[in-house]
CSV table of C-alpha atoms (C1' of nucleotides) in Angstrom, one decimal:
chain,number,residue,atom,x,y,z
P,2,UNK,CA,-217.2,80.2,17.8
P,3,UNK,CA,-214.2,80.0,15.7
P,4,UNK,CA,-213.1,83.4,16.8
P,5,UNK,CA,-213.4,82.7,20.5
P,6,UNK,CA,-211.6,79.4,20.0
P,7,UNK,CA,-208.8,81.2,18.3
P,8,UNK,CA,-208.5,83.8,21.0
P,9,UNK,CA,-208.4,81.2,23.8
P,10,UNK,CA,-205.7,79.3,22.0
P,11,UNK,CA,-203.7,82.5,21.3
P,12,UNK,CA,-204.0,83.8,24.8
P,13,UNK,CA,-203.6,80.6,26.8
P,14,UNK,CA,-199.8,80.7,26.4
P,15,UNK,CA,-199.7,84.4,27.3
P,16,UNK,CA,-201.4,84.3,30.6
P,17,UNK,CA,-198.2,85.1,32.3
P,18,UNK,CA,-196.5,87.4,30.0
P,19,UNK,CA,-193.3,87.8,32.0
P,20,UNK,CA,-192.7,91.5,31.9
P,21,UNK,CA,-196.0,92.9,30.7
P,22,UNK,CA,-195.5,96.2,32.5
P,23,UNK,CA,-192.4,97.1,30.7
P,24,UNK,CA,-193.6,95.7,27.4
P,25,UNK,CA,-196.6,98.0,27.7
P,26,UNK,CA,-194.4,101.0,28.3
P,27,UNK,CA,-192.2,100.2,25.4
P,28,UNK,CA,-195.0,99.6,23.0
P,29,UNK,CA,-196.6,102.8,24.1
P,30,UNK,CA,-193.4,104.6,23.2
P,31,UNK,CA,-193.5,103.1,19.8
P,32,UNK,CA,-197.1,104.1,19.2
P,33,UNK,CA,-196.3,107.7,20.2
P,34,UNK,CA,-193.3,107.8,17.9
P,35,UNK,CA,-195.4,106.5,15.0
P,36,UNK,CA,-198.5,108.6,15.5
P,37,UNK,CA,-198.1,111.0,18.3
P,38,UNK,CA,-199.6,110.9,21.8
P,39,UNK,CA,-203.0,111.2,20.4
P,40,UNK,CA,-202.6,107.9,18.6
P,41,UNK,CA,-202.2,105.9,21.8
P,42,UNK,CA,-205.1,103.5,22.3
P,43,UNK,CA,-205.1,101.0,25.1
P,44,UNK,CA,-206.8,98.5,22.9
P,45,UNK,CA,-204.4,98.7,20.0
P,46,UNK,CA,-201.6,98.7,22.6
P,47,UNK,CA,-203.0,95.4,24.0
P,48,UNK,CA,-203.2,94.0,20.5
P,49,UNK,CA,-199.7,94.9,19.8
P,50,UNK,CA,-198.4,93.3,23.0
P,51,UNK,CA,-200.6,90.3,22.3
P,52,UNK,CA,-202.7,90.6,25.4
P,53,UNK,CA,-206.4,91.4,26.0
P,54,UNK,CA,-207.9,94.8,26.2
P,55,UNK,CA,-207.9,95.5,29.9
P,56,UNK,CA,-204.7,93.7,30.8
P,57,UNK,CA,-202.9,97.0,31.3
P,58,UNK,CA,-205.2,97.9,34.1
P,59,UNK,CA,-203.4,95.6,36.4
P,60,UNK,CA,-200.3,97.7,36.2
P,61,UNK,CA,-201.7,101.2,35.5
P,62,UNK,CA,-204.8,102.5,37.0
P,63,UNK,CA,-205.5,104.8,34.1
P,64,UNK,CA,-204.4,105.6,30.6
P,65,UNK,CA,-203.2,108.8,32.2
P,66,UNK,CA,-201.1,107.0,34.8
P,67,UNK,CA,-199.5,105.0,32.0
P,68,UNK,CA,-198.5,108.2,30.2
P,69,UNK,CA,-197.3,109.8,33.4
P,70,UNK,CA,-195.1,106.8,34.1
P,71,UNK,CA,-193.6,107.0,30.6
P,72,UNK,CA,-193.0,110.7,31.1
P,73,UNK,CA,-191.1,109.8,34.3
P,74,UNK,CA,-189.0,107.4,32.4
P,75,UNK,CA,-188.2,110.2,30.0
P,76,UNK,CA,-187.0,112.4,32.9
P,77,UNK,CA,-184.8,109.7,34.3
P,78,UNK,CA,-183.3,109.0,31.0
P,79,UNK,CA,-182.5,112.6,30.5
P,80,UNK,CA,-181.1,112.8,34.1
P,81,UNK,CA,-178.8,109.9,33.3
P,82,UNK,CA,-177.7,111.4,30.0
P,83,UNK,CA,-176.6,114.7,31.5
P,84,UNK,CA,-174.9,112.8,34.3
P,85,UNK,CA,-172.9,110.7,31.9
P,86,UNK,CA,-172.0,113.6,29.8
P,87,UNK,CA,-170.9,115.8,32.6
P,88,UNK,CA,-168.7,113.0,33.9
P,89,UNK,CA,-167.0,112.4,30.6
P,90,UNK,CA,-163.5,113.8,30.2
P,91,UNK,CA,-164.4,115.1,26.7
P,92,UNK,CA,-166.8,117.3,28.4
P,93,UNK,CA,-164.9,118.2,31.6
P,94,UNK,CA,-161.9,119.5,29.6
P,95,UNK,CA,-163.9,122.0,27.7
P,96,UNK,CA,-163.9,125.6,28.5
P,97,UNK,CA,-167.0,126.9,30.2
P,98,UNK,CA,-168.4,128.5,27.1
P,99,UNK,CA,-167.9,125.4,25.0
P,100,UNK,CA,-169.4,123.3,27.7
P,101,UNK,CA,-172.5,125.5,27.7
P,102,UNK,CA,-172.8,125.1,24.0
P,103,UNK,CA,-172.4,121.4,24.3
P,104,UNK,CA,-175.2,121.3,26.8
P,105,UNK,CA,-177.5,123.1,24.4
P,106,UNK,CA,-176.6,120.6,21.7
P,107,UNK,CA,-177.3,117.6,23.9
P,108,UNK,CA,-180.6,119.0,25.1
P,109,UNK,CA,-181.8,119.6,21.5
P,110,UNK,CA,-180.5,116.2,20.4
P,111,UNK,CA,-182.2,114.4,23.2
P,112,UNK,CA,-185.5,116.2,22.4
P,113,UNK,CA,-185.3,115.2,18.8
P,114,UNK,CA,-184.1,111.6,19.2
P,115,UNK,CA,-186.6,110.9,22.0
P,116,UNK,CA,-189.4,113.1,20.9
P,117,UNK,CA,-191.9,110.6,22.2
P,118,UNK,CA,-190.5,111.1,25.7
P,119,UNK,CA,-190.1,114.8,25.2
P,120,UNK,CA,-193.7,115.3,24.2
P,121,UNK,CA,-194.9,113.5,27.3
P,122,UNK,CA,-192.4,115.3,29.5
P,123,UNK,CA,-193.5,118.7,28.5
P,124,UNK,CA,-196.7,118.2,26.5
P,125,UNK,CA,-199.6,120.1,27.7
P,126,UNK,CA,-201.8,117.1,28.1
P,127,UNK,CA,-200.0,116.0,31.2
P,128,UNK,CA,-199.2,119.2,32.9
P,129,UNK,CA,-202.4,121.1,32.5
P,130,UNK,CA,-205.2,120.2,34.9
P,131,UNK,CA,-204.3,118.1,37.8
P,132,UNK,CA,-203.5,115.0,35.8
P,133,UNK,CA,-199.8,114.8,36.7
P,134,UNK,CA,-198.7,112.2,39.2
P,135,UNK,CA,-196.9,113.3,42.3
P,136,UNK,CA,-193.8,111.3,41.4
P,137,UNK,CA,-193.8,112.9,38.0
P,138,UNK,CA,-194.0,116.3,39.5
P,139,UNK,CA,-191.1,115.4,41.8
P,140,UNK,CA,-188.6,114.2,39.2
P,141,UNK,CA,-189.6,117.1,36.9
P,142,UNK,CA,-188.9,119.6,39.7
P,143,UNK,CA,-185.6,118.0,40.5
P,144,UNK,CA,-184.5,118.2,36.9
P,145,UNK,CA,-185.3,121.9,36.7
P,146,UNK,CA,-183.5,122.5,40.0
P,147,UNK,CA,-180.4,121.1,38.4
P,148,UNK,CA,-180.8,123.5,35.6
P,149,UNK,CA,-181.1,126.4,38.0
P,150,UNK,CA,-177.9,125.2,39.7
P,151,UNK,CA,-176.1,125.0,36.4
P,152,UNK,CA,-177.3,128.5,35.6
P,153,UNK,CA,-175.8,129.8,38.9
P,154,UNK,CA,-172.5,128.1,38.2
P,155,UNK,CA,-172.4,129.6,34.7
P,156,UNK,CA,-173.0,133.0,36.2
P,157,UNK,CA,-170.1,132.6,38.5
P,158,UNK,CA,-168.0,131.4,35.7
P,159,UNK,CA,-168.8,134.6,33.9
P,160,UNK,CA,-170.5,133.2,30.9
P,161,UNK,CA,-174.0,134.2,32.0
P,162,UNK,CA,-174.8,137.7,33.2
P,163,UNK,CA,-174.4,137.9,37.0
P,164,UNK,CA,-176.8,140.8,37.3
P,165,UNK,CA,-179.9,138.7,36.5
P,166,UNK,CA,-181.8,136.7,39.0
P,167,UNK,CA,-180.7,133.1,38.7
P,168,UNK,CA,-184.2,131.6,38.8
P,169,UNK,CA,-185.5,134.0,36.1
P,170,UNK,CA,-182.4,133.5,34.0
P,171,UNK,CA,-182.9,129.7,34.3
P,172,UNK,CA,-186.5,130.2,33.2
P,173,UNK,CA,-185.5,132.2,30.2
P,174,UNK,CA,-182.7,129.9,29.1
P,175,UNK,CA,-184.7,126.9,29.6
P,176,UNK,CA,-187.5,128.5,27.7
P,177,UNK,CA,-185.2,129.1,24.8
P,178,UNK,CA,-184.2,125.4,24.8
P,179,UNK,CA,-187.7,124.3,25.1
P,180,UNK,CA,-188.9,126.6,22.4
P,181,UNK,CA,-186.2,125.5,20.0
P,182,UNK,CA,-186.9,121.8,20.8
P,183,UNK,CA,-190.5,122.3,19.9
P,184,UNK,CA,-189.7,124.1,16.7
P,185,UNK,CA,-187.4,121.3,15.8
P,186,UNK,CA,-189.7,118.4,16.7
P,187,UNK,CA,-192.8,119.9,15.1
P,188,UNK,CA,-190.8,121.1,12.1
P,189,UNK,CA,-192.2,124.6,12.4
P,190,UNK,CA,-190.3,127.2,10.5
P,191,UNK,CA,-187.2,125.0,10.5
P,192,UNK,CA,-187.0,123.6,7.0
P,193,UNK,CA,-183.4,122.8,6.0
P,194,UNK,CA,-182.0,123.5,9.4
P,195,UNK,CA,-178.6,122.8,10.6
P,196,UNK,CA,-178.7,121.8,14.2
P,197,UNK,CA,-175.2,123.0,14.8
P,198,UNK,CA,-175.9,126.5,13.5
P,199,UNK,CA,-178.9,126.7,15.7
P,200,UNK,CA,-176.9,125.7,18.7
P,201,UNK,CA,-174.3,128.2,17.9
P,202,UNK,CA,-176.8,131.0,17.6
P,203,UNK,CA,-178.6,130.1,20.8
P,204,UNK,CA,-175.3,129.8,22.7
P,205,UNK,CA,-174.2,133.1,21.4
P,206,UNK,CA,-177.4,134.9,22.4
P,207,UNK,CA,-177.7,133.3,25.8
P,208,UNK,CA,-174.0,133.9,26.6
P,209,UNK,CA,-174.1,137.5,25.3
P,210,UNK,CA,-171.7,136.7,22.5
P,211,UNK,CA,-169.0,136.0,25.1
P,212,UNK,CA,-168.8,139.7,25.7
P,213,UNK,CA,-169.2,139.3,29.5
P,214,UNK,CA,-166.3,138.4,31.7
D,24,UNK,CA,-240.6,107.7,23.1
D,25,UNK,CA,-240.6,110.5,25.5
D,26,UNK,CA,-237.0,111.2,24.7
D,27,UNK,CA,-237.5,111.3,20.9
D,28,UNK,CA,-240.5,113.5,21.4
D,29,UNK,CA,-238.6,115.9,23.5
D,30,UNK,CA,-235.8,116.0,21.0
D,31,UNK,CA,-238.0,116.8,18.1
D,32,UNK,CA,-239.6,119.6,20.0
D,33,UNK,CA,-236.4,121.0,21.2
D,34,UNK,CA,-234.8,120.9,17.8
D,35,UNK,CA,-237.7,122.0,15.6
D,36,UNK,CA,-237.1,125.7,16.4
D,37,UNK,CA,-233.4,125.3,15.8
D,38,UNK,CA,-233.5,124.1,12.3
D,39,UNK,CA,-232.1,127.3,11.1
D,40,UNK,CA,-229.8,128.5,13.8
D,41,UNK,CA,-228.6,131.7,12.1
D,42,UNK,CA,-224.9,131.7,12.7
D,43,UNK,CA,-224.2,128.1,13.6
D,44,UNK,CA,-220.7,128.2,12.1
D,45,UNK,CA,-219.4,131.0,14.4
D,46,UNK,CA,-221.4,129.7,17.3
D,47,UNK,CA,-219.6,126.4,17.0
D,48,UNK,CA,-216.2,128.1,16.8
D,49,UNK,CA,-217.0,130.2,19.9
D,50,UNK,CA,-218.3,127.2,21.9
D,51,UNK,CA,-215.2,125.2,20.9
D,52,UNK,CA,-213.0,128.0,22.2
D,53,UNK,CA,-214.9,127.9,25.5
D,54,UNK,CA,-214.5,124.1,25.8
D,55,UNK,CA,-210.8,124.3,25.2
D,56,UNK,CA,-210.4,127.0,27.8
D,57,UNK,CA,-212.3,124.9,30.3
D,58,UNK,CA,-210.7,121.6,29.8
D,59,UNK,CA,-208.0,121.8,27.2
D,60,UNK,CA,-208.0,120.7,23.5
D,61,UNK,CA,-208.5,117.1,24.6
D,62,UNK,CA,-211.8,118.0,26.2
D,63,UNK,CA,-213.3,119.0,22.9
D,64,UNK,CA,-216.1,116.6,21.8
D,65,UNK,CA,-218.3,117.3,18.8
D,66,UNK,CA,-221.3,115.9,20.6
D,67,UNK,CA,-220.9,117.9,23.8
D,68,UNK,CA,-220.3,120.9,21.5
D,69,UNK,CA,-223.5,120.2,19.7
D,70,UNK,CA,-225.4,119.9,23.0
D,71,UNK,CA,-224.0,123.2,24.1
D,72,UNK,CA,-225.0,125.1,21.0
D,73,UNK,CA,-228.4,123.4,21.1
D,74,UNK,CA,-228.1,121.5,17.9
D,75,UNK,CA,-227.8,117.8,16.9
D,76,UNK,CA,-224.7,115.7,16.9
D,77,UNK,CA,-223.7,116.0,13.3
D,78,UNK,CA,-224.8,119.5,12.6
D,79,UNK,CA,-221.2,120.7,12.6
D,80,UNK,CA,-220.3,118.5,9.7
D,81,UNK,CA,-222.1,120.9,7.4
D,82,UNK,CA,-219.5,123.6,8.1
D,83,UNK,CA,-216.5,121.6,9.0
D,84,UNK,CA,-215.5,118.4,7.2
D,85,UNK,CA,-213.7,117.1,10.2
D,86,UNK,CA,-213.0,117.7,13.9
D,87,UNK,CA,-209.5,118.5,12.7
D,88,UNK,CA,-210.7,121.1,10.2
D,89,UNK,CA,-212.7,122.7,13.0
D,90,UNK,CA,-209.6,123.0,15.1
D,91,UNK,CA,-207.5,124.2,12.2
D,92,UNK,CA,-210.1,126.9,11.5
D,93,UNK,CA,-210.0,128.0,15.1
D,94,UNK,CA,-206.2,128.1,15.0
D,95,UNK,CA,-206.4,130.3,11.9
D,96,UNK,CA,-208.7,132.7,13.9
D,97,UNK,CA,-206.0,132.8,16.5
D,98,UNK,CA,-203.3,133.8,14.0
D,99,UNK,CA,-205.5,136.5,12.6
D,100,UNK,CA,-206.3,137.9,16.0
D,101,UNK,CA,-202.6,138.0,16.8
D,102,UNK,CA,-201.9,139.6,13.5
D,103,UNK,CA,-204.4,142.3,14.3
D,104,UNK,CA,-203.1,142.8,17.8
D,105,UNK,CA,-199.5,143.5,16.6
D,106,UNK,CA,-200.8,145.7,13.8
D,107,UNK,CA,-202.8,147.8,16.3
D,108,UNK,CA,-200.0,148.0,18.8
D,109,UNK,CA,-197.4,149.0,16.2
D,110,UNK,CA,-199.6,151.7,14.9
D,111,UNK,CA,-200.3,153.2,18.3
D,112,UNK,CA,-198.4,156.4,19.2
D,113,UNK,CA,-197.5,155.0,22.6
D,114,UNK,CA,-195.6,152.3,20.9
D,115,UNK,CA,-194.1,154.4,18.1
D,116,UNK,CA,-192.6,156.9,20.4
D,117,UNK,CA,-190.7,154.3,22.4
D,118,UNK,CA,-187.0,153.8,21.9
D,119,UNK,CA,-186.1,150.6,20.0
D,120,UNK,CA,-185.1,148.7,23.0
D,121,UNK,CA,-188.2,149.6,24.9
D,122,UNK,CA,-190.2,148.7,21.8
D,123,UNK,CA,-188.6,145.3,21.7
D,124,UNK,CA,-189.4,144.7,25.4
D,125,UNK,CA,-193.0,145.8,24.8
D,126,UNK,CA,-193.3,143.3,22.0
D,127,UNK,CA,-192.2,140.5,24.3
D,128,UNK,CA,-194.7,141.6,26.8
D,129,UNK,CA,-197.5,141.6,24.3
D,130,UNK,CA,-196.6,138.2,23.0
D,131,UNK,CA,-196.6,136.6,26.4
D,132,UNK,CA,-199.8,138.4,27.4
D,133,UNK,CA,-201.6,137.3,24.2
D,134,UNK,CA,-200.5,133.7,24.8
D,135,UNK,CA,-201.8,133.8,28.4
D,136,UNK,CA,-205.0,135.6,27.8
D,137,UNK,CA,-205.8,133.5,24.7
D,138,UNK,CA,-204.3,130.3,25.7
D,139,UNK,CA,-207.1,128.3,23.9
D,140,UNK,CA,-206.0,129.9,20.7
D,141,UNK,CA,-202.3,129.6,21.5
D,142,UNK,CA,-202.5,125.9,22.2
D,143,UNK,CA,-204.1,125.4,18.8
D,144,UNK,CA,-201.7,127.7,17.0
D,145,UNK,CA,-198.6,125.9,18.2
D,146,UNK,CA,-199.9,122.7,19.8
D,147,UNK,CA,-198.3,119.6,18.5
D,148,UNK,CA,-201.6,118.0,17.5
D,149,UNK,CA,-202.1,120.3,14.6
D,150,UNK,CA,-198.6,120.6,13.3
D,151,UNK,CA,-197.4,117.1,13.5
D,152,UNK,CA,-198.4,114.8,10.8
D,153,UNK,CA,-200.1,116.3,7.8
D,154,UNK,CA,-203.2,117.5,9.6
D,155,UNK,CA,-202.6,121.2,9.1
D,156,UNK,CA,-204.8,122.9,6.5
D,157,UNK,CA,-203.1,124.8,3.7
D,158,UNK,CA,-204.7,128.1,4.7
D,159,UNK,CA,-203.5,127.5,8.3
D,160,UNK,CA,-199.9,126.9,7.1
D,161,UNK,CA,-200.1,130.0,5.0
D,162,UNK,CA,-201.1,132.4,7.7
D,163,UNK,CA,-198.7,130.8,10.2
D,164,UNK,CA,-195.9,131.3,7.7
D,165,UNK,CA,-196.9,134.9,7.1
D,166,UNK,CA,-196.8,135.6,10.8
D,167,UNK,CA,-193.4,134.1,11.2
D,168,UNK,CA,-192.1,136.1,8.2
D,169,UNK,CA,-193.2,139.2,10.0
D,170,UNK,CA,-191.1,138.1,12.9
D,171,UNK,CA,-188.1,137.6,10.7
D,172,UNK,CA,-188.5,141.1,9.3
D,173,UNK,CA,-188.8,142.6,12.7
D,174,UNK,CA,-185.7,140.8,13.7
D,175,UNK,CA,-183.8,142.3,10.7
D,176,UNK,CA,-184.9,145.7,11.6
D,177,UNK,CA,-183.8,145.2,15.2
D,178,UNK,CA,-180.4,144.1,14.0
D,179,UNK,CA,-180.1,147.3,11.9
D,180,UNK,CA,-181.2,149.4,14.8
D,181,UNK,CA,-178.4,147.9,16.8
D,182,UNK,CA,-180.4,146.2,19.5
D,183,UNK,CA,-179.9,142.7,18.2
D,184,UNK,CA,-176.4,141.3,17.1
D,185,UNK,CA,-175.8,142.1,13.5
D,186,UNK,CA,-173.4,139.2,13.1
D,187,UNK,CA,-176.0,136.5,13.5
D,188,UNK,CA,-178.0,135.2,10.5
D,189,UNK,CA,-181.4,136.8,10.6
D,190,UNK,CA,-183.4,133.7,10.1
D,191,UNK,CA,-181.6,131.8,12.8
D,192,UNK,CA,-181.8,134.7,15.2
D,193,UNK,CA,-185.5,134.9,14.5
D,194,UNK,CA,-185.8,131.2,15.3
D,195,UNK,CA,-183.9,131.6,18.6
D,196,UNK,CA,-185.8,134.7,19.7
D,197,UNK,CA,-189.1,133.2,18.7
D,198,UNK,CA,-188.1,130.0,20.4
D,199,UNK,CA,-187.5,131.9,23.6
D,200,UNK,CA,-190.9,133.6,23.4
D,201,UNK,CA,-192.6,130.3,22.6
D,202,UNK,CA,-190.8,128.5,25.4
D,203,UNK,CA,-191.7,131.1,28.0
D,204,UNK,CA,-195.3,131.2,26.8
D,205,UNK,CA,-195.6,127.5,27.3
D,206,UNK,CA,-194.0,127.7,30.8
D,207,UNK,CA,-196.5,130.4,31.7
D,208,UNK,CA,-199.5,128.7,30.2
D,209,UNK,CA,-198.8,125.3,31.6
D,210,UNK,CA,-197.6,126.7,34.9
D,211,UNK,CA,-194.4,124.8,34.9
D,212,UNK,CA,-191.7,126.1,37.2
D,213,UNK,CA,-193.4,129.5,37.3
D,214,UNK,CA,-195.0,129.7,40.7
D,215,UNK,CA,-195.3,133.2,41.9
D,216,UNK,CA,-194.1,134.7,38.8
D,217,UNK,CA,-194.1,138.4,37.9
D,218,UNK,CA,-194.6,138.6,34.2
D,219,UNK,CA,-192.9,142.0,34.1
D,220,UNK,CA,-189.7,140.6,35.6
D,221,UNK,CA,-189.7,137.7,33.1
D,222,UNK,CA,-190.1,140.1,30.2
D,223,UNK,CA,-187.2,142.2,31.5
D,224,UNK,CA,-185.0,139.2,31.8
D,225,UNK,CA,-185.9,137.9,28.4
D,226,UNK,CA,-185.4,141.3,26.8
D,227,UNK,CA,-182.0,141.7,28.5
D,228,UNK,CA,-180.8,138.4,27.3
D,229,UNK,CA,-182.0,138.7,23.8
D,230,UNK,CA,-180.7,142.2,23.4
D,231,UNK,CA,-177.3,141.4,25.0
D,232,UNK,CA,-178.0,143.7,27.9
D,233,UNK,CA,-177.9,146.6,25.6
D,234,UNK,CA,-174.1,146.2,25.3
D,235,UNK,CA,-174.2,146.2,21.5
D,236,UNK,CA,-174.4,149.3,19.5
O,29,DC,C1',-250.3,131.0,-4.5
O,30,DA,C1',-248.1,126.4,-5.2
O,31,DA,C1',-244.2,123.9,-6.2
O,32,DC,C1',-239.9,123.1,-6.1
O,33,DC,C1',-234.7,123.5,-4.9
O,34,DA,C1',-231.0,123.9,-2.3
O,35,DA,C1',-229.3,124.8,2.1
O,36,DT,C1',-229.7,123.3,6.7
O,37,DC,C1',-230.3,120.2,10.2
O,38,DT,C1',-231.7,115.5,12.3
O,39,DT,C1',-231.8,110.3,12.9
O,40,DG,C1',-229.9,105.9,12.5
O,41,DA,C1',-226.1,103.2,12.4
O,42,DC,C1',-221.2,101.6,13.0
O,43,DA,C1',-216.7,101.1,14.5
O,44,DG,C1',-213.5,102.8,18.1
O,45,DT,C1',-212.5,104.3,22.6
O,46,DG,C1',-211.7,104.1,28.2
O,47,DT,C1',-213.0,101.7,32.1
O,48,DC,C1',-215.6,98.9,35.6
O,49,DA,C1',-217.2,94.4,37.5
O,50,DA,C1',-217.3,89.8,37.3
O,51,DA,C1',-215.4,85.6,35.6
O,52,DT,C1',-211.4,82.7,34.3
O,53,DT,C1',-206.7,80.9,34.3
O,54,DC,C1',-202.4,80.4,36.1
O,55,DT,C1',-198.3,80.1,39.9
O,56,DG,C1',-196.5,79.2,44.1
O,57,DT,C1',-197.2,77.7,49.0
O,58,DT,C1',-198.9,74.9,52.4
K,7,DA,C1',-203.7,68.1,46.4
K,8,DA,C1',-205.8,72.0,47.6
K,9,DC,C1',-206.0,76.4,48.1
K,10,DA,C1',-204.8,81.7,47.9
K,11,DG,C1',-203.8,85.3,45.4
K,12,DA,C1',-201.9,87.2,41.4
K,13,DA,C1',-202.5,87.7,36.4
K,14,DT,C1',-205.4,87.8,32.6
K,15,DT,C1',-209.8,87.6,30.1
K,16,DT,C1',-214.9,88.4,29.0
K,17,DG,C1',-218.9,91.1,29.2
K,18,DA,C1',-220.9,95.4,29.5
K,19,DC,C1',-221.6,100.4,29.4
K,20,DA,C1',-221.2,105.1,28.1
K,21,DC,C1',-218.9,107.9,25.2
K,22,DT,C1',-216.5,109.3,20.9
K,23,DG,C1',-216.0,110.6,15.4
K,24,DT,C1',-218.2,110.0,11.2
K,25,DC,C1',-221.0,108.3,7.3
K,26,DA,C1',-225.4,107.8,4.7
K,27,DA,C1',-230.0,108.7,4.4
K,28,DG,C1',-233.9,111.2,5.8
K,29,DA,C1',-236.5,115.5,7.5
K,30,DT,C1',-237.3,120.4,7.7
K,31,DT,C1',-236.9,125.0,6.3
K,32,DG,C1',-236.6,129.6,3.5
K,33,DG,C1',-236.2,131.6,-0.9
K,34,DT,C1',-237.1,131.5,-5.8
K,35,DT,C1',-239.5,130.5,-9.6
K,36,DG,C1',-243.7,129.4,-12.5
DNA sequence: CAACCAATCTTGACAGTGTCAAATTCTGTT
DNA sequence: AACAGAATTTGACACTGTCAAGATTGGTTG
């Protein structure tokens, strides 16, 4: 009795929330940040946004679709980041090698500062099986293509070995970035780490210690 | 009525299962392989082993403990693998560079062939938060220490750059392996891949194309 | 042999979870 | 003012992890 009365009172004003869709996405991000992807519960999510259990189903067919949508957001954010960075004069005026090092730095920084996105973008849960949305696959593919192009340019600039196949080189370099990101995010074997030193080391290795020209 | 009768009949003979503990671990492995870590359900697990819902709780305090135990198994298996490999004459007689390449090959092969272990060993679910068992942390740490030692030796042998800090170099090289393993397991950006070529490329990059001596 | 003990396993129960179908409530248009 | 359709809620179901209490067993003792 009392409970149902309370609820109706509470919800009456929320019947049209305004921007529930985005609110749900934002709240999900928060939940992931607090307790990891596994801690996301549609019901707690609804509670947090001040809406009833199944309200989210009007905007997202599935829990999975919700997470895929969020992952997409993550890819777009990253896409914007690298676009902004590469347009900046600070970045443009750097020598190729320094630019490559900066890219590594931004990649790892993005992964750490937006770990809730990063986990969705490359967490197994979404990629394995056929759970990934088509639009998610598309943007992810685009982002990787950009990385391949960048790799090619670096090869032509002489900071990456020209002998290697571009695609494979892109896979290896991206693998390195991804592996380091995971190490940093999960805190495995990385106690007392200095991000800068790790970037230096990774850049040195990938660029062959600058011994190629 | 019928149901409860059936159940009592079914279970009566299973009251002492024999090696329930290991059966549970094995069945869990299978479930992970089939549907990923997320598809592991203690109840389905119990069904599969032919035992009642909560039987597992006698051997594992938690679902989490079960998964941690399995992850440990994975580390021990890997430890054995590298021990066997490094004792073999085939391996011993290789030149340092070829040995390093072989190590990469075995790492990626292990990850792909035992992806259910690998996901547990380095999947976020276990490492994030304080869910990891002490014994799991211990064996994981040991395994990484071994990698650091190997890195040092490689530096002394001249196939890895001596100028870099060993720990950081170990992090980067391990990051590369881990990143590639994830790419291969999840099938991201790796359609039509030849494992051998990827190993070659990774080895070339990490070893500076053999230009150091 | 009987009786007991401790290990092993089961049943019952509860709070959470994702999701569907059917109501309910609201907003804008005619 | 009435209605259409969008937005949200309630009810319901099957499934999950886990706890507490009970049932079953094999091995050990008297």
